[in-house]
CSV table of N, CA and C in Angstrom, one decimal:
chain,number,residue,atom,x,y,z
A,1,MET,N,90.5,104.3,86.3
A,1,MET,CA,90.9,103.3,85.3
A,1,MET,C,90.7,101.9,85.9
A,2,THR,N,90.2,101.0,85.0
A,2,THR,CA,89.9,99.6,85.4
A,2,THR,C,91.2,98.8,85.4
A,3,THR,N,91.2,97.7,86.2
A,3,THR,CA,92.3,96.8,86.3
A,3,THR,C,92.8,96.3,84.9
A,4,ALA,N,91.8,95.9,84.1
A,4,ALA,CA,92.2,95.4,82.8
A,4,ALA,C,92.8,96.4,81.9
A,5,GLU,N,92.6,97.7,82.1
A,5,GLU,CA,93.2,98.7,81.3
A,5,GLU,C,94.6,99.1,81.7
A,6,THR,N,95.0,98.7,82.9
A,6,THR,CA,96.3,99.1,83.4
A,6,THR,C,97.4,98.3,82.7
A,7,GLY,N,97.1,97.2,82.1
A,7,GLY,CA,98.0,96.5,81.3
A,7,GLY,C,99.3,96.0,82.0
A,8,ALA,N,99.2,95.2,83.0
A,8,ALA,CA,100.3,94.7,83.7
A,8,ALA,C,101.3,93.9,82.7
A,9,ALA,N,102.5,93.9,83.0
A,9,ALA,CA,103.5,93.2,82.2
A,9,ALA,C,103.1,91.8,82.0
A,10,GLY,N,103.1,91.3,80.8
A,10,GLY,CA,102.7,90.0,80.5
A,10,GLY,C,101.2,89.8,80.7
A,11,ALA,N,100.4,90.8,80.4
A,11,ALA,CA,99.0,90.8,80.6
A,11,ALA,C,98.3,89.7,79.7
A,12,LEU,N,97.2,89.1,80.2
A,12,LEU,CA,96.5,88.1,79.5
A,12,LEU,C,95.9,88.7,78.3
A,13,ARG,N,95.7,87.9,77.2
A,13,ARG,CA,95.1,88.4,76.0
A,13,ARG,C,93.6,88.5,76.3
A,14,PRO,N,93.0,89.5,75.7
A,14,PRO,CA,91.5,89.7,75.8
A,14,PRO,C,90.8,88.6,75.0
A,15,SER,N,89.5,88.4,75.2
A,15,SER,CA,88.7,87.5,74.5
A,15,SER,C,87.8,88.4,73.6
A,16,HIS,N,87.5,87.9,72.4
A,16,HIS,CA,86.6,88.6,71.5
A,16,HIS,C,85.5,87.7,71.0
A,17,HIS,N,84.3,88.2,71.0
A,17,HIS,CA,83.1,87.4,70.6
A,17,HIS,C,82.1,88.3,70.0
A,18,ARG,N,81.2,87.7,69.2
A,18,ARG,CA,80.1,88.4,68.6
A,18,ARG,C,78.8,87.9,69.3
A,19,VAL,N,77.9,88.9,69.6
A,19,VAL,CA,76.6,88.5,70.1
A,19,VAL,C,75.7,88.1,69.0
A,20,ILE,N,75.1,86.9,69.2
A,20,ILE,CA,74.2,86.3,68.1
A,20,ILE,C,72.8,86.7,68.4
A,21,ASP,N,72.0,86.6,67.4
A,21,ASP,CA,70.6,87.0,67.5
A,21,ASP,C,69.8,86.2,68.5
A,22,GLU,N,70.1,84.9,68.6
A,22,GLU,CA,69.4,84.1,69.6
A,22,GLU,C,69.6,84.5,71.0
A,23,TRP,N,70.6,85.3,71.3
A,23,TRP,CA,70.9,85.7,72.7
A,23,TRP,C,70.1,87.0,73.1
A,24,ILE,N,69.4,87.6,72.2
A,24,ILE,CA,68.7,88.8,72.4
A,24,ILE,C,67.3,88.6,73.0
A,25,ASP,N,67.0,89.3,74.1
A,25,ASP,CA,65.7,89.1,74.8
A,25,ASP,C,64.6,90.0,74.3
A,26,TYR,N,63.5,90.0,75.0
A,26,TYR,CA,62.3,90.8,74.6
A,26,TYR,C,62.5,92.3,74.8
A,27,ASN,N,63.6,92.7,75.4
A,27,ASN,CA,63.9,94.1,75.6
A,27,ASN,C,64.8,94.6,74.5
A,28,GLY,N,65.2,93.7,73.6
A,28,GLY,CA,66.1,94.1,72.5
A,28,GLY,C,67.6,94.2,72.8
A,29,HIS,N,68.0,93.6,73.9
A,29,HIS,CA,69.4,93.6,74.2
A,29,HIS,C,69.8,92.2,74.7
A,30,LEU,N,71.1,92.0,74.9
A,30,LEU,CA,71.7,90.7,75.4
A,30,LEU,C,71.0,90.3,76.6
A,31,ASN,N,70.4,89.1,76.6
A,31,ASN,CA,69.8,88.4,77.8
A,31,ASN,C,70.8,88.2,78.9
A,32,GLU,N,70.4,88.4,80.1
A,32,GLU,CA,71.4,88.2,81.2
A,32,GLU,C,72.1,86.9,81.3
A,33,GLY,N,71.5,85.8,80.9
A,33,GLY,CA,72.1,84.5,80.9
A,33,GLY,C,73.3,84.4,80.0
A,34,TYR,N,73.2,85.1,78.9
A,34,TYR,CA,74.3,85.0,77.9
A,34,TYR,C,75.5,85.8,78.2
A,35,PHE,N,75.4,86.8,79.2
A,35,PHE,CA,76.6,87.4,79.8
A,35,PHE,C,77.5,86.2,80.4
A,36,GLY,N,76.8,85.3,81.1
A,36,GLY,CA,77.5,84.2,81.7
A,36,GLY,C,78.2,83.3,80.6
A,37,VAL,N,77.5,83.1,79.5
A,37,VAL,CA,78.1,82.3,78.4
A,37,VAL,C,79.4,83.0,77.9
A,38,LEU,N,79.3,84.3,77.7
A,38,LEU,CA,80.5,85.1,77.2
A,38,LEU,C,81.6,85.1,78.2
A,39,PHE,N,81.3,85.3,79.5
A,39,PHE,CA,82.3,85.3,80.5
A,39,PHE,C,82.9,83.9,80.7
A,40,GLY,N,82.0,82.8,80.5
A,40,GLY,CA,82.6,81.4,80.6
A,40,GLY,C,83.6,81.2,79.6
A,41,ARG,N,83.4,81.7,78.4
A,41,ARG,CA,84.4,81.6,77.3
A,41,ARG,C,85.6,82.3,77.6
A,42,ALA,N,85.5,83.5,78.3
A,42,ALA,CA,86.7,84.2,78.7
A,42,ALA,C,87.5,83.5,79.8
A,43,VAL,N,86.8,82.8,80.7
A,43,VAL,CA,87.5,82.0,81.7
A,43,VAL,C,88.3,80.9,81.0
A,44,ASP,N,87.6,80.3,80.0
A,44,ASP,CA,88.3,79.2,79.2
A,44,ASP,C,89.6,79.8,78.6
A,45,ASP,N,89.5,81.0,78.0
A,45,ASP,CA,90.7,81.7,77.4
A,45,ASP,C,91.8,81.8,78.4
A,46,VAL,N,91.4,82.3,79.6
A,46,VAL,CA,92.4,82.5,80.7
A,46,VAL,C,93.1,81.1,81.0
A,47,LEU,N,92.3,80.1,81.2
A,47,LEU,CA,92.8,78.8,81.5
A,47,LEU,C,93.8,78.3,80.5
A,48,GLU,N,93.5,78.5,79.2
A,48,GLU,CA,94.4,78.1,78.1
A,48,GLU,C,95.7,78.8,78.2
A,49,GLN,N,95.6,80.1,78.6
A,49,GLN,CA,96.8,80.9,78.6
A,49,GLN,C,97.8,80.6,79.8
A,50,ILE,N,97.2,80.0,80.8
A,50,ILE,CA,98.1,79.6,82.0
A,50,ILE,C,98.4,78.1,81.9
A,51,GLY,N,98.0,77.4,80.9
A,51,GLY,CA,98.3,76.0,80.7
A,51,GLY,C,97.4,75.0,81.4
A,52,ALA,N,96.2,75.5,81.7
A,52,ALA,CA,95.2,74.6,82.4
A,52,ALA,C,93.9,74.4,81.5
A,53,GLY,N,94.2,74.5,80.2
A,53,GLY,CA,93.1,74.4,79.2
A,53,GLY,C,92.7,72.9,78.8
A,54,ALA,N,92.2,72.8,77.6
A,54,ALA,CA,91.7,71.5,77.1
A,54,ALA,C,92.7,70.4,77.2
A,55,ASP,N,93.9,70.7,76.7
A,55,ASP,CA,95.0,69.6,76.7
A,55,ASP,C,95.3,69.2,78.1
A,56,TYR,N,95.4,70.1,79.0
A,56,TYR,CA,95.7,69.8,80.4
A,56,TYR,C,94.6,69.0,81.0
A,57,ARG,N,93.4,69.3,80.7
A,57,ARG,CA,92.2,68.6,81.3
A,57,ARG,C,92.3,67.1,80.8
A,58,ARG,N,92.6,67.0,79.5
A,58,ARG,CA,92.6,65.7,78.9
A,58,ARG,C,93.7,64.8,79.5
A,59,THR,N,94.9,65.3,79.6
A,59,THR,CA,96.0,64.5,80.0
A,59,THR,C,96.1,64.3,81.5
A,60,SER,N,95.6,65.2,82.3
A,60,SER,CA,95.8,65.2,83.8
A,60,SER,C,94.5,64.7,84.5
A,61,ASN,N,93.4,64.7,83.9
A,61,ASN,CA,92.1,64.5,84.5
A,61,ASN,C,91.8,65.4,85.7
A,62,CYS,N,92.4,66.6,85.5
A,62,CYS,CA,92.1,67.7,86.5
A,62,CYS,C,91.5,68.9,85.7
A,63,ALA,N,90.7,69.7,86.4
A,63,ALA,CA,90.1,70.8,85.8
A,63,ALA,C,89.8,71.9,86.8
A,64,VAL,N,89.5,73.1,86.3
A,64,VAL,CA,89.1,74.2,87.2
A,64,VAL,C,87.6,74.3,87.2
A,65,PHE,N,87.0,74.2,88.3
A,65,PHE,CA,85.5,74.3,88.5
A,65,PHE,C,85.2,75.6,89.0
A,66,SER,N,84.2,76.3,88.4
A,66,SER,CA,83.8,77.6,89.0
A,66,SER,C,83.0,77.3,90.3
A,67,ALA,N,83.4,77.9,91.4
A,67,ALA,CA,82.7,77.7,92.6
A,67,ALA,C,81.8,78.9,93.0
A,68,GLU,N,82.1,80.1,92.5
A,68,GLU,CA,81.3,81.3,92.7
A,68,GLU,C,81.6,82.3,91.7
A,69,ALA,N,80.5,83.0,91.3
A,69,ALA,CA,80.7,84.1,90.3
A,69,ALA,C,79.8,85.3,90.7
A,70,HIS,N,80.2,86.5,90.3
A,70,HIS,CA,79.4,87.7,90.6
A,70,HIS,C,79.5,88.5,89.3
A,71,ILE,N,78.3,88.7,88.7
A,71,ILE,CA,78.2,89.5,87.5
A,71,ILE,C,77.5,90.8,87.8
A,72,ARG,N,78.1,91.9,87.3
A,72,ARG,CA,77.4,93.2,87.4
A,72,ARG,C,77.1,93.6,85.9
A,73,TYR,N,75.8,94.1,85.8
A,73,TYR,CA,75.3,94.5,84.5
A,73,TYR,C,75.3,96.1,84.5
A,74,LEU,N,76.1,96.7,83.7
A,74,LEU,CA,76.4,98.1,83.8
A,74,LEU,C,75.7,98.9,82.7
A,75,ALA,N,75.6,98.2,81.5
A,75,ALA,CA,75.0,98.9,80.3
A,75,ALA,C,74.5,97.8,79.4
A,76,GLU,N,73.5,98.2,78.6
A,76,GLU,CA,72.9,97.2,77.6
A,76,GLU,C,74.0,96.9,76.6
A,77,VAL,N,73.8,95.6,76.1
A,77,VAL,CA,74.7,95.1,75.0
A,77,VAL,C,73.7,94.9,73.8
A,78,PRO,N,73.8,95.7,72.7
A,78,PRO,CA,72.9,95.6,71.6
A,78,PRO,C,73.1,94.3,70.8
A,79,PRO,N,72.1,94.0,69.9
A,79,PRO,CA,72.3,92.8,69.0
A,79,PRO,C,73.5,92.9,68.1
A,80,ARG,N,74.1,91.8,67.8
A,80,ARG,CA,75.2,91.7,66.9
A,80,ARG,C,76.5,92.5,67.3
A,81,SER,N,76.5,92.9,68.6
A,81,SER,CA,77.7,93.6,69.1
A,81,SER,C,78.9,92.7,69.0
A,82,GLN,N,80.0,93.3,68.7
A,82,GLN,CA,81.3,92.7,68.9
A,82,GLN,C,81.8,93.1,70.3
A,83,VAL,N,82.0,92.1,71.1
A,83,VAL,CA,82.5,92.3,72.5
A,83,VAL,C,83.9,92.0,72.7
A,84,GLU,N,84.6,92.8,73.5
A,84,GLU,CA,85.9,92.5,74.0
A,84,GLU,C,85.9,92.3,75.5
A,85,ILE,N,86.4,91.2,75.9
A,85,ILE,CA,86.5,90.9,77.4
A,85,ILE,C,87.9,90.9,77.8
A,86,ARG,N,88.2,91.9,78.7
A,86,ARG,CA,89.6,92.0,79.2
A,86,ARG,C,89.7,91.2,80.5
A,87,ASN,N,90.7,90.3,80.5
A,87,ASN,CA,90.8,89.3,81.5
A,87,ASN,C,92.0,89.6,82.5
A,88,CYS,N,91.8,89.3,83.7
A,88,CYS,CA,92.8,89.5,84.7
A,88,CYS,C,92.8,88.3,85.7
A,89,ILE,N,93.9,88.0,86.3
A,89,ILE,CA,93.9,87.1,87.5
A,89,ILE,C,94.2,88.0,88.7
A,90,ILE,N,93.3,87.9,89.7
A,90,ILE,CA,93.5,88.8,90.9
A,90,ILE,C,93.9,88.0,92.1
A,91,THR,N,93.8,86.6,92.0
A,91,THR,CA,94.3,85.8,93.1
A,91,THR,C,94.7,84.5,92.4
A,92,ALA,N,95.9,84.0,92.8
A,92,ALA,CA,96.4,82.7,92.3
A,92,ALA,C,97.0,81.9,93.5
A,93,GLY,N,96.2,81.0,94.0
A,93,GLY,CA,96.7,80.2,95.2
A,93,GLY,C,97.0,78.8,94.8
A,94,ALA,N,97.4,78.0,95.8
A,94,ALA,CA,97.8,76.7,95.6
A,94,ALA,C,96.7,75.8,94.9
A,95,LYS,N,95.4,76.1,95.3
A,95,LYS,CA,94.3,75.3,94.8
A,95,LYS,C,93.2,76.1,94.2
A,96,LEU,N,93.4,77.4,94.1
A,96,LEU,CA,92.3,78.2,93.6
A,96,LEU,C,92.9,79.4,92.7
A,97,ILE,N,91.9,79.9,91.9
A,97,ILE,CA,92.3,81.1,91.1
A,97,ILE,C,91.0,82.0,91.1
A,98,VAL,N,91.3,83.3,91.2
A,98,VAL,CA,90.2,84.3,91.1
A,98,VAL,C,90.4,85.1,89.9
A,99,THR,N,89.5,85.1,88.9
A,99,THR,CA,89.7,85.9,87.7
A,99,THR,C,88.7,87.1,87.7
A,100,TRP,N,89.1,88.1,87.0
A,100,TRP,CA,88.2,89.3,86.9
A,100,TRP,C,88.1,89.6,85.4
A,101,HIS,N,86.9,89.9,84.9
A,101,HIS,CA,86.6,90.0,83.5
A,101,HIS,C,85.8,91.3,83.3
A,102,GLU,N,86.1,92.1,82.3
A,102,GLU,CA,85.4,93.3,82.0
A,102,GLU,C,85.0,93.2,80.5
A,103,LEU,N,83.7,93.3,80.3
A,103,LEU,CA,83.1,93.2,79.0
A,103,LEU,C,82.9,94.6,78.4
A,104,TYR,N,83.4,94.9,77.2
A,104,TYR,CA,83.3,96.2,76.6
A,104,TYR,C,82.7,96.0,75.2
A,105,VAL,N,81.9,97.0,74.8
A,105,VAL,CA,81.4,97.2,73.5
A,105,VAL,C,81.7,98.6,73.0
A,106,ASP,N,82.4,98.6,71.9
A,106,ASP,CA,82.9,99.9,71.4
A,106,ASP,C,83.5,100.8,72.5
A,107,GLY,N,84.4,100.2,73.3
A,107,GLY,CA,85.1,100.9,74.3
A,107,GLY,C,84.4,101.2,75.6
A,108,LYS,N,83.1,100.9,75.6
A,108,LYS,CA,82.3,101.2,76.8
A,108,LYS,C,82.2,99.9,77.7
A,109,LEU,N,82.5,100.1,79.0
A,109,LEU,CA,82.4,99.0,79.9
A,109,LEU,C,80.9,98.7,80.2
A,110,CYS,N,80.5,97.5,79.8
A,110,CYS,CA,79.1,97.1,79.9
A,110,CYS,C,78.8,96.1,81.1
A,111,SER,N,79.8,95.4,81.5
A,111,SER,CA,79.6,94.3,82.5
A,111,SER,C,80.9,93.9,83.1
A,112,THR,N,80.9,93.4,84.3
A,112,THR,CA,82.1,92.8,84.9
A,112,THR,C,81.7,91.4,85.5
A,113,GLU,N,82.6,90.5,85.6
A,113,GLU,CA,82.4,89.3,86.4
A,113,GLU,C,83.7,88.9,87.1
A,114,GLU,N,83.5,88.5,88.4
A,114,GLU,CA,84.5,88.0,89.2
A,114,GLU,C,84.2,86.5,89.4
A,115,VAL,N,85.2,85.6,89.2
A,115,VAL,CA,85.0,84.2,89.4
A,115,VAL,C,86.0,83.5,90.3
A,116,LEU,N,85.5,82.7,91.2
A,116,LEU,CA,86.4,81.9,92.0
A,116,LEU,C,86.4,80.5,91.4
A,117,GLY,N,87.6,80.1,91.0
A,117,GLY,CA,87.7,78.7,90.4
A,117,GLY,C,88.6,77.8,91.3
A,118,LEU,N,88.2,76.6,91.4
A,118,LEU,CA,88.9,75.6,92.3
A,118,LEU,C,89.5,74.6,91.3
A,119,HIS,N,90.7,74.2,91.6
A,119,HIS,CA,91.4,73.2,90.8
A,119,HIS,C,91.0,71.8,91.4
A,120,VAL,N,90.4,71.0,90.6
A,120,VAL,CA,89.8,69.7,91.0
A,120,VAL,C,90.5,68.6,90.3
A,121,ASP,N,90.9,67.6,91.1
A,121,ASP,CA,91.3,66.3,90.5
A,121,ASP,C,90.1,65.4,90.3
A,122,ARG,N,89.7,65.3,89.1
A,122,ARG,CA,88.4,64.6,88.8
A,122,ARG,C,88.5,63.1,89.1
A,123,THR,N,89.7,62.5,89.2
A,123,THR,CA,89.9,61.1,89.5
A,123,THR,C,89.3,60.8,90.9
A,124,VAL,N,89.6,61.7,91.8
A,124,VAL,CA,89.1,61.5,93.2
A,124,VAL,C,88.0,62.5,93.6
A,125,GLY,N,87.7,63.4,92.7
A,125,GLY,CA,86.5,64.3,93.0
A,125,GLY,C,86.8,65.3,94.1
A,126,ARG,N,88.0,65.8,94.2
A,126,ARG,CA,88.4,66.7,95.3
A,126,ARG,C,89.3,67.8,94.8
A,127,VAL,N,89.2,68.9,95.6
A,127,VAL,CA,90.1,70.0,95.3
A,127,VAL,C,91.6,69.6,95.5
A,128,ALA,N,92.5,70.0,94.6
A,128,ALA,CA,93.9,69.6,94.7
A,128,ALA,C,94.8,70.7,94.3
A,129,PRO,N,96.0,70.7,94.7
A,129,PRO,CA,96.9,71.8,94.3
A,129,PRO,C,97.2,71.8,92.8
A,130,PHE,N,97.3,73.0,92.2
A,130,PHE,CA,97.8,73.1,90.8
A,130,PHE,C,99.2,72.6,90.7
A,131,PRO,N,99.6,72.1,89.5
A,131,PRO,CA,101.0,71.8,89.3
A,131,PRO,C,101.8,73.1,89.4
A,132,ASP,N,103.0,73.0,89.8
A,132,ASP,CA,103.8,74.2,90.1
A,132,ASP,C,103.9,75.1,88.9
A,133,ASP,N,104.1,74.5,87.7
A,133,ASP,CA,104.2,75.3,86.5
A,133,ASP,C,103.0,76.2,86.2
A,134,ILE,N,101.8,75.6,86.4
A,134,ILE,CA,100.6,76.3,86.1
A,134,ILE,C,100.4,77.4,87.2
A,135,ARG,N,100.6,77.0,88.5
A,135,ARG,CA,100.5,78.0,89.5
A,135,ARG,C,101.5,79.2,89.3
A,136,THR,N,102.7,78.9,88.9
A,136,THR,CA,103.7,79.9,88.7
A,136,THR,C,103.3,80.8,87.5
A,137,ARG,N,102.7,80.2,86.4
A,137,ARG,CA,102.3,81.0,85.3
A,137,ARG,C,101.1,81.9,85.7
A,138,ALA,N,100.2,81.4,86.5
A,138,ALA,CA,99.0,82.2,86.9
A,138,ALA,C,99.5,83.3,87.8
A,139,GLU,N,100.4,83.1,88.7
A,139,GLU,CA,100.9,84.1,89.6
A,139,GLU,C,101.6,85.2,88.8
A,140,GLY,N,102.2,84.8,87.7
A,140,GLY,CA,102.9,85.8,86.8
A,140,GLY,C,102.0,86.8,86.1
A,141,PHE,N,100.7,86.4,86.0
A,141,PHE,CA,99.7,87.2,85.4
A,141,PHE,C,98.9,88.0,86.4
A,142,ARG,N,99.1,87.8,87.7
A,142,ARG,CA,98.3,88.4,88.8
A,142,ARG,C,98.5,89.9,88.8
A,143,VAL,N,97.4,90.6,89.0
A,143,VAL,CA,97.3,92.0,89.2
A,143,VAL,C,96.6,92.4,90.5
A,144,ASP,N,96.7,93.6,90.9
A,144,ASP,CA,96.0,94.0,92.1
A,144,ASP,C,94.5,94.0,91.8
A,145,PRO,N,93.7,93.5,92.8
A,145,PRO,CA,92.2,93.5,92.6
A,145,PRO,C,91.7,94.9,92.4
A,146,PRO,N,90.7,95.0,91.4
A,146,PRO,CA,90.1,96.3,91.2
A,146,PRO,C,89.2,96.7,92.4
A,147,THR,N,88.9,97.9,92.6
A,147,THR,CA,88.1,98.4,93.7
A,147,THR,C,86.7,97.7,93.8
A,148,ASP,N,86.2,97.3,92.6
A,148,ASP,CA,84.9,96.7,92.5
A,148,ASP,C,84.8,95.2,92.8
A,149,SER,N,86.0,94.6,93.0
A,149,SER,CA,86.0,93.2,93.3
A,149,SER,C,85.6,92.9,94.7
A,150,GLY,N,85.2,91.7,95.0
A,150,GLY,CA,84.8,91.3,96.3
A,150,GLY,C,83.4,91.9,96.8
A,151,ARG,N,82.7,92.4,95.8
A,151,ARG,CA,81.4,93.0,96.2
A,151,ARG,C,80.3,92.0,96.4
A,152,SER,N,79.3,92.4,97.1
A,152,SER,CA,78.1,91.6,97.3
A,152,SER,C,76.9,92.5,96.9
A,153,ILE,N,75.7,92.0,96.8
A,153,ILE,CA,74.6,92.8,96.5
A,153,ILE,C,74.2,93.6,97.8
A,154,GLN,N,74.0,94.8,97.6
A,154,GLN,CA,73.6,95.7,98.6
A,154,GLN,C,72.4,96.6,98.2
A,155,VAL,N,71.4,96.7,99.0
A,155,VAL,CA,70.3,97.6,98.8
A,155,VAL,C,70.5,98.8,99.7
A,156,ARG,N,70.8,99.9,99.2
A,156,ARG,CA,71.2,101.1,100.0
A,156,ARG,C,70.0,101.9,100.5
A,157,ASP,N,68.9,101.9,99.8
A,157,ASP,CA,67.8,102.8,100.2
A,157,ASP,C,66.7,102.0,100.8
A,158,GLY,N,66.9,100.8,101.3
A,158,GLY,CA,65.9,100.0,101.9
A,158,GLY,C,64.9,99.4,101.0
A,159,GLY,N,65.2,99.5,99.7
A,159,GLY,CA,64.3,98.9,98.7
A,159,GLY,C,63.0,99.7,98.4
A,160,ALA,N,63.1,101.0,98.8
A,160,ALA,CA,61.9,101.9,98.6
A,160,ALA,C,61.7,102.2,97.2
């Protein structure tokens, strides 16, 4: 069972989006770059839910910047698919947040993304602590990391 399916108390709302025709590549499925677009929208949904969304950015001049991301492509996403992205927070620190996202089409897991986000004070251009209320809210949504988190690219057969 995936982390997003375990449904921790107070779980984050999933994100829902439709794949548009312009995102389809010459192989007839979602182009790899648009997985990032969909996951980026999911990160925005998470930030809204913890109080670090558009209003917060506007009033505080702080924002969460993505510092690293890892996408796994597990299955093709066909044209015009309705996707559901299940969102989790797996780390919530003083200055950072790590989110985990699982992209589903018709109940099938097609892709995952893990994102390290840094809270940045744009006035000084430096990483800064989250306000206590946002950090507390993020911590309240935290779940145990899935077994597939923290992975790196590995070639097991020597590339043969």
